[in-house]
Short mmCIF file of C-alpha atoms and ligand atoms in Angstrom, two decimals:
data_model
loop_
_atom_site.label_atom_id
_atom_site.label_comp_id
_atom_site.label_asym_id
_atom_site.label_seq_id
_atom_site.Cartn_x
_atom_site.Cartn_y
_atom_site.Cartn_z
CA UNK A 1 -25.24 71.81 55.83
CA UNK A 2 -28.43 72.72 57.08
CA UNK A 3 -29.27 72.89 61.09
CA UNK A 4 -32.63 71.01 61.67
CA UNK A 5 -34.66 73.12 64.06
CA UNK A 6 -37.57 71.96 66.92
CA UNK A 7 -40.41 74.39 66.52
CA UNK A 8 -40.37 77.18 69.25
CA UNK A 9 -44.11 78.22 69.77
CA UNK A 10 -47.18 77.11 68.94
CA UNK A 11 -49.74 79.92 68.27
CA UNK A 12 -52.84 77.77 68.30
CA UNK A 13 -54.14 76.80 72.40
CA UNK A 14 -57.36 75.21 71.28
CA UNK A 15 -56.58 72.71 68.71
CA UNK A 16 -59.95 73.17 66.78
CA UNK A 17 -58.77 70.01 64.49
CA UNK A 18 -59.00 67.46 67.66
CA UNK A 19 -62.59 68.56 68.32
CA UNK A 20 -64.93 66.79 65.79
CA UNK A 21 -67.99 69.34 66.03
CA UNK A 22 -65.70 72.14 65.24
CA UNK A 23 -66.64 72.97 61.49
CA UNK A 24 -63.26 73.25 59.03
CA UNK A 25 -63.18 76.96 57.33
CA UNK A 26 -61.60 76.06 54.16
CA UNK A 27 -62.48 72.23 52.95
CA UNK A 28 -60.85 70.23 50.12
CA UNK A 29 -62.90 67.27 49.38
CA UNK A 30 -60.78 64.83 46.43
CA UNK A 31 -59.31 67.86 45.11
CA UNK A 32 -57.32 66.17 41.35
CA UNK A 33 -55.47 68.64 38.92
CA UNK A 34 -54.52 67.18 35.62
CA UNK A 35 -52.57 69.00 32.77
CA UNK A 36 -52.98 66.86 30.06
CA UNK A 37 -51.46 63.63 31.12
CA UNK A 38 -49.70 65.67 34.19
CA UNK A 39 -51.07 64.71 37.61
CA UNK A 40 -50.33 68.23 39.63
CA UNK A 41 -52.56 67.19 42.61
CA UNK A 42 -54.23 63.88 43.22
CA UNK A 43 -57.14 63.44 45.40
CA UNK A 44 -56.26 65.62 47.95
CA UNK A 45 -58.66 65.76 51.27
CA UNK A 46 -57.93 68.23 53.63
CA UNK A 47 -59.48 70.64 56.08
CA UNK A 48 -58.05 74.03 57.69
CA UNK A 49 -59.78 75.74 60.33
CA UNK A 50 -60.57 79.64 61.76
CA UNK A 51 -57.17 81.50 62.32
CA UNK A 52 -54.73 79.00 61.50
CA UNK A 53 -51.60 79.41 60.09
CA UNK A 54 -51.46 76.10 57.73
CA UNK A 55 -48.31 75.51 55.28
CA UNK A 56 -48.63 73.41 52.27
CA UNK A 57 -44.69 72.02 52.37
CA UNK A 58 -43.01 69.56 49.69
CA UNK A 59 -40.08 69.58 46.56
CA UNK A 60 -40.20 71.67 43.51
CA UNK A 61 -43.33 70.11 41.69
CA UNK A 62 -45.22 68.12 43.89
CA UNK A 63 -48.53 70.31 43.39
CA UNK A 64 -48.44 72.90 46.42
CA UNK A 65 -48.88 76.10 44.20
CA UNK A 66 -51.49 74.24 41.61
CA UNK A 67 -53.47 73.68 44.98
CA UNK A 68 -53.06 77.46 46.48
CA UNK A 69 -54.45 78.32 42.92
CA UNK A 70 -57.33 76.18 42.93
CA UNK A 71 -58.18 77.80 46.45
CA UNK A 72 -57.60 81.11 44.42
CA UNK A 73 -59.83 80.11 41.72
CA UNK A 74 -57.04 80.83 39.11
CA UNK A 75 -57.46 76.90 38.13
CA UNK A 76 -60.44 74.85 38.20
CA UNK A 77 -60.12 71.14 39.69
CA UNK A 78 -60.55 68.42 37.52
CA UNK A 79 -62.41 66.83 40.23
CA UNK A 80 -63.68 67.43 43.64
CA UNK A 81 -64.91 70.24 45.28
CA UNK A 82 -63.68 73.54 47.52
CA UNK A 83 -65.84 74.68 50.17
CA UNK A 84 -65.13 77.93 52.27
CA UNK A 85 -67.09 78.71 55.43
CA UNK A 86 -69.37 75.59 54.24
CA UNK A 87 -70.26 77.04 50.87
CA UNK A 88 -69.11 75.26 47.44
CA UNK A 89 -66.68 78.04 45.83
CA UNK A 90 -65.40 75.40 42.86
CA UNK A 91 -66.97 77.22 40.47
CA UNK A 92 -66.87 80.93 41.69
CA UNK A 93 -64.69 83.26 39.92
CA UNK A 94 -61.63 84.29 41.62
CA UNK A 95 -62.93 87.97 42.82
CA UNK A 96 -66.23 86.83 44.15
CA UNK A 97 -64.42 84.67 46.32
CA UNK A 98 -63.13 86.10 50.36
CA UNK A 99 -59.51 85.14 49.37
CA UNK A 100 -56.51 87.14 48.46
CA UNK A 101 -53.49 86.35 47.37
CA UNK A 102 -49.88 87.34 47.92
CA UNK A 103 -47.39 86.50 45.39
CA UNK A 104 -44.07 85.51 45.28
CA UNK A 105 -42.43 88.10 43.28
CA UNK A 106 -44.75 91.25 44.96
CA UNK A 107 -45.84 93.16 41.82
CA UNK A 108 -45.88 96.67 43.31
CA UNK A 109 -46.77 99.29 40.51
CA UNK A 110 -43.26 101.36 40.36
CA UNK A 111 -44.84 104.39 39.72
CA UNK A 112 -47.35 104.74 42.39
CA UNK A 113 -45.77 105.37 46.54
CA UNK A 114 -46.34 102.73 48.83
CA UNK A 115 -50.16 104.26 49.95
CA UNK A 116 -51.11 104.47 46.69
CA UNK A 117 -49.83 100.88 45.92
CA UNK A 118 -51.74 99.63 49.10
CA UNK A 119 -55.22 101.82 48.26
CA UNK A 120 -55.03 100.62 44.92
CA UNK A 121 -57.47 97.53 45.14
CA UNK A 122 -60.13 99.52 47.62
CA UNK A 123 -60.09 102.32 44.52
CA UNK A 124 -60.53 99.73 42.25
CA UNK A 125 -63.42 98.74 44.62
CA UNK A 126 -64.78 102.29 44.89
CA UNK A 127 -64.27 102.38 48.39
CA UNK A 128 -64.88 106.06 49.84
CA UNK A 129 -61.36 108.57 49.81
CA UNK A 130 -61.90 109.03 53.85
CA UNK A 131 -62.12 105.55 54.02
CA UNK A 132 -59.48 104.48 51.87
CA UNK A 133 -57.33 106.97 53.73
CA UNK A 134 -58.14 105.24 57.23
CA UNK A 135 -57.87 101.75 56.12
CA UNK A 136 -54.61 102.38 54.45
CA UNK A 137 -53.10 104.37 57.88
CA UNK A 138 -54.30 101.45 60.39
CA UNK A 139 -52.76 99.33 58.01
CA UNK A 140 -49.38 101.01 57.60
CA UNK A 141 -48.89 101.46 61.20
CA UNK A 142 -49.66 97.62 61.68
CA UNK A 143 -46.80 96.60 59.52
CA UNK A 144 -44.66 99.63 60.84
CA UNK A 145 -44.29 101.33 57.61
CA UNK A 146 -46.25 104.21 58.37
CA UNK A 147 -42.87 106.82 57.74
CA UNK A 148 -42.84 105.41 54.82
CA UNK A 149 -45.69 106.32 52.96
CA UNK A 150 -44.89 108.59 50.54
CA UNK A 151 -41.73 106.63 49.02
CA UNK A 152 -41.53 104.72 45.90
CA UNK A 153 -41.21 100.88 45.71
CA UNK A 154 -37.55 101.73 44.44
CA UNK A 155 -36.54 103.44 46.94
CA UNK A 156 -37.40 100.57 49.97
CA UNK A 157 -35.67 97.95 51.00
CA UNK A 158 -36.29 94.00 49.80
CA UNK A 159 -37.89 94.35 53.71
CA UNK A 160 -39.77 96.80 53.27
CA UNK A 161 -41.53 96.34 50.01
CA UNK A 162 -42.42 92.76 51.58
CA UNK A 163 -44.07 94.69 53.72
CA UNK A 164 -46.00 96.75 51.77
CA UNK A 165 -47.14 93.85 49.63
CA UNK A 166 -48.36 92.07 52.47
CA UNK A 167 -50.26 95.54 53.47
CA UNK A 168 -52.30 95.74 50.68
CA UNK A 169 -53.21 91.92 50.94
CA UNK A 170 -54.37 92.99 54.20
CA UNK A 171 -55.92 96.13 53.75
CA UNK A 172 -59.01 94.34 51.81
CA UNK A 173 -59.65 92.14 54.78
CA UNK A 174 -60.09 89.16 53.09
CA UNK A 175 -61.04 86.24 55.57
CA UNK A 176 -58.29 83.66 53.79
CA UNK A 177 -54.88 84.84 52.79
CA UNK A 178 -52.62 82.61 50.22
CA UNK A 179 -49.28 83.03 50.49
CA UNK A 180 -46.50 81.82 47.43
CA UNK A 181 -43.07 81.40 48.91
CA UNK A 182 -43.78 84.71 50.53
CA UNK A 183 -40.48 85.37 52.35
CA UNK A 184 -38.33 83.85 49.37
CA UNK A 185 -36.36 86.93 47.99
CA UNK A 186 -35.52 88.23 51.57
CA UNK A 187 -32.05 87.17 52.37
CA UNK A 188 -31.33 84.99 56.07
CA UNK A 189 -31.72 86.85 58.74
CA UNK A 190 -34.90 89.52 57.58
CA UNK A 191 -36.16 86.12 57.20
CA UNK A 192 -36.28 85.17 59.91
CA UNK A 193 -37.36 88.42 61.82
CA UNK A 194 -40.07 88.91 59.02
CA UNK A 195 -41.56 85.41 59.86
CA UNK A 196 -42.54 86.62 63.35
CA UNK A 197 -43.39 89.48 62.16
CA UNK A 198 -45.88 88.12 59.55
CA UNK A 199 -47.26 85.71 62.21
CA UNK A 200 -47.46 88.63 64.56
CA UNK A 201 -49.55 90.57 61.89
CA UNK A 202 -52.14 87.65 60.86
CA UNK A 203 -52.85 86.93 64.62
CA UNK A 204 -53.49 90.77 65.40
CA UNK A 205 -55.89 90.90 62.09
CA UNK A 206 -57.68 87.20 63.07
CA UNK A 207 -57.39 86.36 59.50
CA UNK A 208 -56.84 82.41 58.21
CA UNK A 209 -53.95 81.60 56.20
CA UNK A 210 -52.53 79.20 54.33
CA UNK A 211 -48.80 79.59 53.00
CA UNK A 212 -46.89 77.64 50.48
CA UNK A 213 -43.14 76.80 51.05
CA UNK A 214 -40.15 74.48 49.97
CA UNK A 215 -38.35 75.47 53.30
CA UNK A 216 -39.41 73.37 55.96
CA UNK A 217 -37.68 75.56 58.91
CA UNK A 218 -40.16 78.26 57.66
CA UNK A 219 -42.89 75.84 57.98
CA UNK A 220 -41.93 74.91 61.49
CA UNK A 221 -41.69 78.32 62.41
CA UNK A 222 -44.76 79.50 61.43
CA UNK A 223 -47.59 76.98 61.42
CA UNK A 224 -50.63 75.41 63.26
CA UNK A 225 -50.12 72.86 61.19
CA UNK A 226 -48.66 71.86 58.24
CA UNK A 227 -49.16 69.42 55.23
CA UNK A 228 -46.51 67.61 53.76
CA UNK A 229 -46.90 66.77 49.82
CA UNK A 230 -45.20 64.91 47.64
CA UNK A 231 -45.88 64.12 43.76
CA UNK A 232 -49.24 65.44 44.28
CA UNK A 233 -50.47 63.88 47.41
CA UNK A 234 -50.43 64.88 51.42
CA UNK A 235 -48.69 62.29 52.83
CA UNK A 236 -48.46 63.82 55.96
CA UNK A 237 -50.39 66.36 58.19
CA UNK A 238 -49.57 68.07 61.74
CA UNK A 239 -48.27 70.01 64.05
CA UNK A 240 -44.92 70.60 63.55
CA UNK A 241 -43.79 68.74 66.56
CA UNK A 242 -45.73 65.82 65.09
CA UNK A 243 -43.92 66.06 61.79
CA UNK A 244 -40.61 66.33 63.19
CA UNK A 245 -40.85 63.87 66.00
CA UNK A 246 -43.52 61.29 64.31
CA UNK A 247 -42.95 60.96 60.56
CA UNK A 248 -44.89 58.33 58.88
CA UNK A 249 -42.49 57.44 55.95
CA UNK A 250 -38.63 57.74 55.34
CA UNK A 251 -39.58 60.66 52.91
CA UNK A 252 -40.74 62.99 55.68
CA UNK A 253 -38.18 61.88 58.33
CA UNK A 254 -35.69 62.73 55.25
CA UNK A 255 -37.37 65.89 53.91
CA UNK A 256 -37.63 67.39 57.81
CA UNK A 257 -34.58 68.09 59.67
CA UNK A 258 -32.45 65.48 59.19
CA UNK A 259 -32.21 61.92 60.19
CA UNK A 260 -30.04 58.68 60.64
CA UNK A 261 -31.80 55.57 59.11
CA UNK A 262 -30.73 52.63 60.14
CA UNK A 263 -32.62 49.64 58.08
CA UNK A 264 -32.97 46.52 59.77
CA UNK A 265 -35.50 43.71 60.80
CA UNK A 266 -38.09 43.53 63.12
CA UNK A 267 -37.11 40.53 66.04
CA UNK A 268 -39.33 41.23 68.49
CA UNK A 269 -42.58 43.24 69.03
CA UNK A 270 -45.09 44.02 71.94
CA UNK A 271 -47.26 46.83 72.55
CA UNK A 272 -44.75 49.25 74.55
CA UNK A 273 -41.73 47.94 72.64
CA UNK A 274 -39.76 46.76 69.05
CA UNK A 275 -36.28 45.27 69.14
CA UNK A 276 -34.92 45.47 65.93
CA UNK A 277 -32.04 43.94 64.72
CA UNK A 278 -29.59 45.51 62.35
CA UNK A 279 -26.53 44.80 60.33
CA UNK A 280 -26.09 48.95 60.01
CA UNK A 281 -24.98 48.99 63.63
CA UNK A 282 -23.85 45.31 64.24
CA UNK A 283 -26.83 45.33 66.69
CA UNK A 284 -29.91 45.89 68.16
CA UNK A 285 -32.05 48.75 68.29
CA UNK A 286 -34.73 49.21 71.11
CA UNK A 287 -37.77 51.61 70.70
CA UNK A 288 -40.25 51.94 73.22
CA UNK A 289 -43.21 52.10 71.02
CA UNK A 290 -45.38 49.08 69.51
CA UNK A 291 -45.41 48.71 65.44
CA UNK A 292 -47.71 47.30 63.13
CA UNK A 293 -45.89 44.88 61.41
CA UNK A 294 -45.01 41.20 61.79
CA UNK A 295 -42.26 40.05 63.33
CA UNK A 296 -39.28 39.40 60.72
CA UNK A 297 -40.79 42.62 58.33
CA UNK A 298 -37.57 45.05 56.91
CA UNK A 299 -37.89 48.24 58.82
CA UNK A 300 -36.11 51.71 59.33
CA UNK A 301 -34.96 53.56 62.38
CA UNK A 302 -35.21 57.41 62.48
CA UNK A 303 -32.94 58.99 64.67
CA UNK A 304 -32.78 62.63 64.49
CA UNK A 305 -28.86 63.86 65.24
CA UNK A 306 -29.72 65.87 68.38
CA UNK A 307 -31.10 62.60 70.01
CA UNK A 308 -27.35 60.73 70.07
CA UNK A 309 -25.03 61.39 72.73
CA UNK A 310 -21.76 60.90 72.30
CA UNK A 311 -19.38 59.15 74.86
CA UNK A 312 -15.60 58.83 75.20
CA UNK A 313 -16.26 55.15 77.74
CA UNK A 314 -18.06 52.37 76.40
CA UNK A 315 -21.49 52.68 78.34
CA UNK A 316 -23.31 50.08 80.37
CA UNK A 317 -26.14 49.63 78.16
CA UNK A 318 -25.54 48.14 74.68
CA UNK A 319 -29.11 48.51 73.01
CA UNK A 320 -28.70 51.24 71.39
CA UNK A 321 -25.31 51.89 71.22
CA UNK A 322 -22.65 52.00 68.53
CA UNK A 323 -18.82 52.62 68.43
CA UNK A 324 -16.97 54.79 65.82
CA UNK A 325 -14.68 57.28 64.66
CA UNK A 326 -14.85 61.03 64.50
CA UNK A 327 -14.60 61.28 60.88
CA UNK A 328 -15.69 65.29 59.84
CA UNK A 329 -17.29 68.39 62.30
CA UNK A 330 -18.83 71.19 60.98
CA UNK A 331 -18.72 73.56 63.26
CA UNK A 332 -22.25 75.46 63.09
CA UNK A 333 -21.18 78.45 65.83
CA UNK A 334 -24.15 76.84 68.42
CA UNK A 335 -24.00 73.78 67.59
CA UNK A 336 -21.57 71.14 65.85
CA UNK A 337 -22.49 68.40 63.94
CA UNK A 338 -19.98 65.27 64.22
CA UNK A 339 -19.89 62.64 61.67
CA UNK A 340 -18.66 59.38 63.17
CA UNK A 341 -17.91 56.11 60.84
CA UNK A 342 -19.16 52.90 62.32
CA UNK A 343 -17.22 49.68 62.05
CA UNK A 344 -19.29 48.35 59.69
CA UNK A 345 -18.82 51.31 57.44
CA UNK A 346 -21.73 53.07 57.82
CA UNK A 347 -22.36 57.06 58.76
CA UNK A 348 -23.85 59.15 61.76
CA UNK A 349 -24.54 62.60 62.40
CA UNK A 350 -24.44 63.61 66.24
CA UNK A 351 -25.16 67.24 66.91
CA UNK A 352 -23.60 68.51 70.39
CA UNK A 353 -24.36 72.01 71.50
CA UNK A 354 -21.02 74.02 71.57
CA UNK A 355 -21.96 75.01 75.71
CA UNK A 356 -17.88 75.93 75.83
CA UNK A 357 -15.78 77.36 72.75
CA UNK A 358 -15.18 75.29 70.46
CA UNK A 359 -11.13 75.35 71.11
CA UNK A 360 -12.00 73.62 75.02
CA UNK A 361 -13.83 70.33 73.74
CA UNK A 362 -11.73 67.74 73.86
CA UNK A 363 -13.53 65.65 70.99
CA UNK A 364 -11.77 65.98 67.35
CA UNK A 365 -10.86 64.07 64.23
CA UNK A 366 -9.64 60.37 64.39
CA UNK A 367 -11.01 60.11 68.22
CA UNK A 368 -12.67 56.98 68.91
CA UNK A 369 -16.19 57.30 70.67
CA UNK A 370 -19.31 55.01 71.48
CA UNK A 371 -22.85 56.62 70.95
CA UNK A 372 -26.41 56.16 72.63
CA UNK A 373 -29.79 57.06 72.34
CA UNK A 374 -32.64 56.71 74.41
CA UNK A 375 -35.21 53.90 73.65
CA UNK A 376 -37.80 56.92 73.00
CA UNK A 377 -35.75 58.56 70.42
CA UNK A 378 -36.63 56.23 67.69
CA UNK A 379 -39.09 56.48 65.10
CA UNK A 380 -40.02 52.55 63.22
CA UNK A 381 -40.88 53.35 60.03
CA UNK A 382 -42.24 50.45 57.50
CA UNK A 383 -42.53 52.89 54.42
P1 ATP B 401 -42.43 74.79 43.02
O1 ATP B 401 -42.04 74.70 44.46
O2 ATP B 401 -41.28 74.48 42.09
O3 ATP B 401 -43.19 76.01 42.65
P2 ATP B 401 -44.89 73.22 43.24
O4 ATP B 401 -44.88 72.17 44.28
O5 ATP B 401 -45.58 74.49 43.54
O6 ATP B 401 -43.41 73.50 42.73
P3 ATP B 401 -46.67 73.06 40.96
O7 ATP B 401 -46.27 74.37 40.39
O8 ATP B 401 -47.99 72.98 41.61
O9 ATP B 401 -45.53 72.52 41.95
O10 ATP B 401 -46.59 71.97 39.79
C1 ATP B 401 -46.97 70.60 39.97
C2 ATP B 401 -46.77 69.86 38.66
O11 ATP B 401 -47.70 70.32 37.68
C3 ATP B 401 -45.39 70.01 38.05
O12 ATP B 401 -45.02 68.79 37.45
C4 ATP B 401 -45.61 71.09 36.99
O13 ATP B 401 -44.67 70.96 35.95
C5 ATP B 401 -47.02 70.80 36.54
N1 ATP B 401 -47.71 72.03 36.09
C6 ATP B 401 -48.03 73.11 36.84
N2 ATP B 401 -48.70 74.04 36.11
C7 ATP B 401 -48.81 73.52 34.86
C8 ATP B 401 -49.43 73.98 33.62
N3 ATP B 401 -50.06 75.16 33.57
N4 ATP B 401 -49.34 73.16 32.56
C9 ATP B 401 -48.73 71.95 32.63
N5 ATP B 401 -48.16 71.46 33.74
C10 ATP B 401 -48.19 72.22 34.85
#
């Protein structure tokens, strides 16, 4: 079971997106990609600005590398245009464009040592030796590898040779990066050091980049902002608090963290509020947000697992509120997540942060409990 994680920085101050004379660096305008009869993208609009770190995240298949690729110029749209820095690159060729790419699996050429392998594109370039020899240092020493030099890809770790692929994207000082999956072959934990580290890296060069990912805690980590696609569309774009605490359909509350959806019907509705009603909980569900809807429309509740608290005494307030049954913990070392069965049948995570080892809490299987959750800790979603 997967922990869902609240984003812990945000790199950006400014938020050039909010301010509407702030030009977009990189813009998509109805961006379609068909293979034959396949849709891979479908009239996608979106704009990314100077020095953001913007993640294109969705499923296996719902178009994220066929767009990276169209940015690369390795595919052409079928319509629509790509403009960088204002200019229309649809129909420039891949190396006359100010983009390189990084790959998923990092192609380093096993014979040549890791300077070689990051000077390899200025030779190709005819860059000066001197030069070459500066650009390669400053860029070794930037991702710490300059000890390493001299070794073969072979002989560095999965780390390390992460590294040195992501060093000789740099060294060219292109002004947009692309990055495939980037950190995908690196096990847990260099991970998750080597996504600070790679954030870390594109701030100190003030380059823009935009990285595609299935893993949405990578996303959250990392990003300005991100896109969400699915079967070739953005349905969703923000920050990643907006993602995670204001998803628009029950595919992104679903495909982000995790959440408890509880459907129901709308019963009443006013600007600051919604009382819904629903036969999930054998009750009503207060949120203290207006919806859109009319009042009788089927809705769903979002309600991520670290919003409920869980109670051993029936609590005053009974909006909101819900008895049950410990039925399964997974204990997650920091955190456990309960699963507690309703009377009506139906299921709900609660996460509760282990403050005390795990052998002091007094809640366990077959205990009877009541849950809550604040009126602000709903999402209504009609979609
Ligand atoms: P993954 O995370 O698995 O890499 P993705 O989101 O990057 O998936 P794409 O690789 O962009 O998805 O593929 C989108 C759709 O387009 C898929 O249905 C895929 O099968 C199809 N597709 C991609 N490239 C081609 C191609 N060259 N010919 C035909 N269909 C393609």
């Amino acid at each position: 079971m997967s922990k869902s994680k609240i984003p812990f920085y945000k790199k950006v101050q400014e938020q050039p997106w909010l301010n509407p004379r702030e030009k977009p660096y990189i813009h998509l305008e109805n961006i379609s990609k068909y293979f034959g009869d396949v849709a891979a993208v479908k009239n996608v609009n979106l704009s990314i600005y100077k020095s953001e770190f913007f993640s294109l995240l969705g499923p296996s298949g719902c178009g994220k590398t066929t767009l990276l690729r169209m940015l690369a110029g390795f595919e052409r749209p079928t319509t629509g245009r790509i403009y960088i820095e204002g200019i229309d690159m649809t129909d420039v060729p891949p190396y006359d464009r100010p983009v390189n790419m990084m790959f998923q699996s990092y192609a380093l050429f096993p014979h040549m040592n890791v300077e070689e392998n990051i000077g390899f594109g200025l030779r190709q370039d005819g860059v000066p030796k001197n030069e070459i020899k500066n650009r390669v240092d400053q860029i070794l020493e930037l991702v710490k590898m300059s000890e390493l030099g001299k070794r073969k890809p072979h002989q560095l770790s999965g780390g390390q040779r992460q590294r040195v692929a992501l060093a000789r994207s740099l060294v060219k000082r292109p002004k947009l990066l692309l990055l495939d999956e980037p950190l995908a072959a690196l096990d847990r934990k260099l991970r998750e050091h080597t996504q600070f580290e790679l954030v870390n890296i594109q701030e100190k060069v003030d380059i823009t980049s935009l990285m595609v990912t299935h893993d949405q805690e990578e996303a959250m980590t990392m990003s300005t902002r991100i896109a969400v696609m699915s079967e070739g569309q953005i349905v969703q774009t923000g920050t990643p608090t907006e993602i995670y605490e204001f998803p628009h359909t029950k595919f992104i509350a679903d495909f982000i963290g995790t959440a408890n959806m509880f459907e129901g019907v709308l019963v009443e509705e006013e600007p600051d509020h919604a009382l819904i009603h629903s036969e999930e909980i054998d009750g009503d569900l207060y949120i203290n947000h207006g919806v859109s809807v009319p009042i009788g429309s089927h809705v769903w509740v979002a309600v991520r697992p670290e919003k409920i608290t869980i109670h051993k005494n029936e609590p005053k307030e009974k909006r909101n509120c819900a008895k049950g049954i410990v039925v399964e913990i997974a204990y997650l070392g920091d955190v456990s997540i309960y699963h507690l069965r309703l009377e009506t049948g139906k299921i709900i995570m609660a996460t509760v942060t282990n403050f005390n080892r795990i052998t002091d809490q007094e809640m366990t299987w077959d205990d009877e409990v009541y849950l809550s959750w604040k009126p602000s800790s709903g999402v209504v979603l009609v979609t």
